[in-house]
GROMACS .gro file of C-alpha atoms in nm:
model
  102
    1UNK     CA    1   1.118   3.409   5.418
    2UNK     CA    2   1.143   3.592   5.090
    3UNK     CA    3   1.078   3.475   4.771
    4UNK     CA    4   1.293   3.572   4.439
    5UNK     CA    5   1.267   3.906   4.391
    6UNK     CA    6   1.239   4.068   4.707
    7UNK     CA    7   1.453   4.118   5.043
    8UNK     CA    8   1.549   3.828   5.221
    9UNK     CA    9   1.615   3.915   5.619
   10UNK     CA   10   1.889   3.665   5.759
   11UNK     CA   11   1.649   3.702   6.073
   12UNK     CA   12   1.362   3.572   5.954
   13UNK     CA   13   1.532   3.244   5.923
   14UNK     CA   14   1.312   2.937   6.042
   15UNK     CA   15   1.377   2.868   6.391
   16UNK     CA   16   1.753   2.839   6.551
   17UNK     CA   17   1.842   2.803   6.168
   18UNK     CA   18   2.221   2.929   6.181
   19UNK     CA   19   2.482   3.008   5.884
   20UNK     CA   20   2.822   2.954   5.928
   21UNK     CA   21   3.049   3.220   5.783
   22UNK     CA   22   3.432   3.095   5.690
   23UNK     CA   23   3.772   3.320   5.751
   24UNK     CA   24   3.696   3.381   5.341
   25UNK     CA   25   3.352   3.525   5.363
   26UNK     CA   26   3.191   3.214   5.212
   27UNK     CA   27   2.883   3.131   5.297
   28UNK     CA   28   2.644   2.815   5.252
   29UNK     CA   29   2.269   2.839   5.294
   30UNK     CA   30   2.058   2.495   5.357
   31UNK     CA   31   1.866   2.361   5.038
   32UNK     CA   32   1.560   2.492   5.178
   33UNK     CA   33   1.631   2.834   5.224
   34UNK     CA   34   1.830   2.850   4.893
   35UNK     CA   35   1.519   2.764   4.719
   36UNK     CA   36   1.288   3.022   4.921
   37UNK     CA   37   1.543   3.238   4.796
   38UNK     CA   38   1.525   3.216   4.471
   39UNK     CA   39   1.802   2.965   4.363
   40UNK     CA   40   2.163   3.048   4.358
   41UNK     CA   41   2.236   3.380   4.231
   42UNK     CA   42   2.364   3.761   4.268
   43UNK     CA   43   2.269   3.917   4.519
   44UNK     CA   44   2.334   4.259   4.696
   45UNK     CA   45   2.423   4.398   5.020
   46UNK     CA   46   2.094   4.617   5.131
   47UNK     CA   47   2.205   4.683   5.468
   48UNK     CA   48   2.537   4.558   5.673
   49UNK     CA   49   2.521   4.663   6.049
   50UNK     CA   50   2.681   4.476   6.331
   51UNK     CA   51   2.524   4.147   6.390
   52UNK     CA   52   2.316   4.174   6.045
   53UNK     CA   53   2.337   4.157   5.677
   54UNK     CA   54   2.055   4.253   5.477
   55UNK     CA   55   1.983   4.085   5.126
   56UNK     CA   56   1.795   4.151   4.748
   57UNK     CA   57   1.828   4.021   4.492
   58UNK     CA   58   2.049   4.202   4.166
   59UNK     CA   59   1.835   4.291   3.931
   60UNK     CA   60   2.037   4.189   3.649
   61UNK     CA   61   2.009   3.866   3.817
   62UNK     CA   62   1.619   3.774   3.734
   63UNK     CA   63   1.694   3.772   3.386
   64UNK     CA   64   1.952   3.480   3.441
   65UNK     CA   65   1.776   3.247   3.642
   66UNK     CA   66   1.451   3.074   3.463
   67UNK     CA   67   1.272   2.818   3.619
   68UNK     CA   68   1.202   2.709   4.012
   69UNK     CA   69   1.446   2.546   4.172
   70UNK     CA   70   1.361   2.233   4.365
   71UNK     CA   71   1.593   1.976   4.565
   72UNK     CA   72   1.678   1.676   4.291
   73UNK     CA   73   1.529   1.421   4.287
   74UNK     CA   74   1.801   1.154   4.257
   75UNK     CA   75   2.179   1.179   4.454
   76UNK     CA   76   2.449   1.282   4.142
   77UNK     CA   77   2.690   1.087   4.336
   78UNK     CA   78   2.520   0.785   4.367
   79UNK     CA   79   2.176   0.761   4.215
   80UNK     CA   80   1.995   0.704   4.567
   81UNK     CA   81   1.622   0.831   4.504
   82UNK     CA   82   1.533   1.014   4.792
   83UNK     CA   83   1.194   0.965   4.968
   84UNK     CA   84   1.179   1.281   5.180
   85UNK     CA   85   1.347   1.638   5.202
   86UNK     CA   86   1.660   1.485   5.349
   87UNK     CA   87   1.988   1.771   5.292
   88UNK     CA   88   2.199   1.453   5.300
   89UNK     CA   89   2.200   1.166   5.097
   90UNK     CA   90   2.149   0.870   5.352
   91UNK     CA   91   2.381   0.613   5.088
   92UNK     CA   92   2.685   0.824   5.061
   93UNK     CA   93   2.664   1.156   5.234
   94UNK     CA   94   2.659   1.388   4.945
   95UNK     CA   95   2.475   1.732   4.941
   96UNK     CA   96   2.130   1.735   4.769
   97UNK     CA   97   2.182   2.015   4.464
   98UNK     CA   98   1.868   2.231   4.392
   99UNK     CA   99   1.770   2.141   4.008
  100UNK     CA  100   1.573   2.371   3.775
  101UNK     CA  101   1.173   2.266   3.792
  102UNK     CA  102   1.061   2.163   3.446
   0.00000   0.00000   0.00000
């Protein structure tokens, strides 16, 4: 997995890890890759070939992010503290945001 600043390969994913693409082009990555990545971001198309997309990061992006990211620490929605990596919160089903490290 790449860290922020160089290529990130959609096929060196973890595992099975899959990402669902909607009739828009959206696309949500898990917590945990989003923070390999970098944090949320620009970044550009490297390569696009059938079957795979190739990703790096804008360079007028590093400049805009400062910090790590990590997950938070505490559900937005509801205040639960979490004990362990979860994605979800267990209380009321919210996504856990990635937060700046300071």
């Amino acid at each position: 997995m790449a860290e922020h600043g160089t290529n990130l390969d959609v096929d060196d994913l973890e595992g099975t890890r899959e990402l669902i693409v909607d009739e828009l082009g959206t696309v949500s990555f898990p917590p945990e890759v989003l923070m390999k990545m970098g944090g949320p971001g620009r970044y550009e198309i490297a390569r696009n070939e059938r079957g795979e997309v190739k990703l790096v990061t804008a360079e007028k992006n590093k400049s805009m992010i400062k910090g790590k990211k990590v997950l938070a620490s505490i559900c937005p929605a509801c205040n639960y503290k979490y004990i362990d990596d979860s994605q979800l919160c267990p209380e009321c089903g919210s996504s856990r945001p990635m937060v700046s490290d300071n």
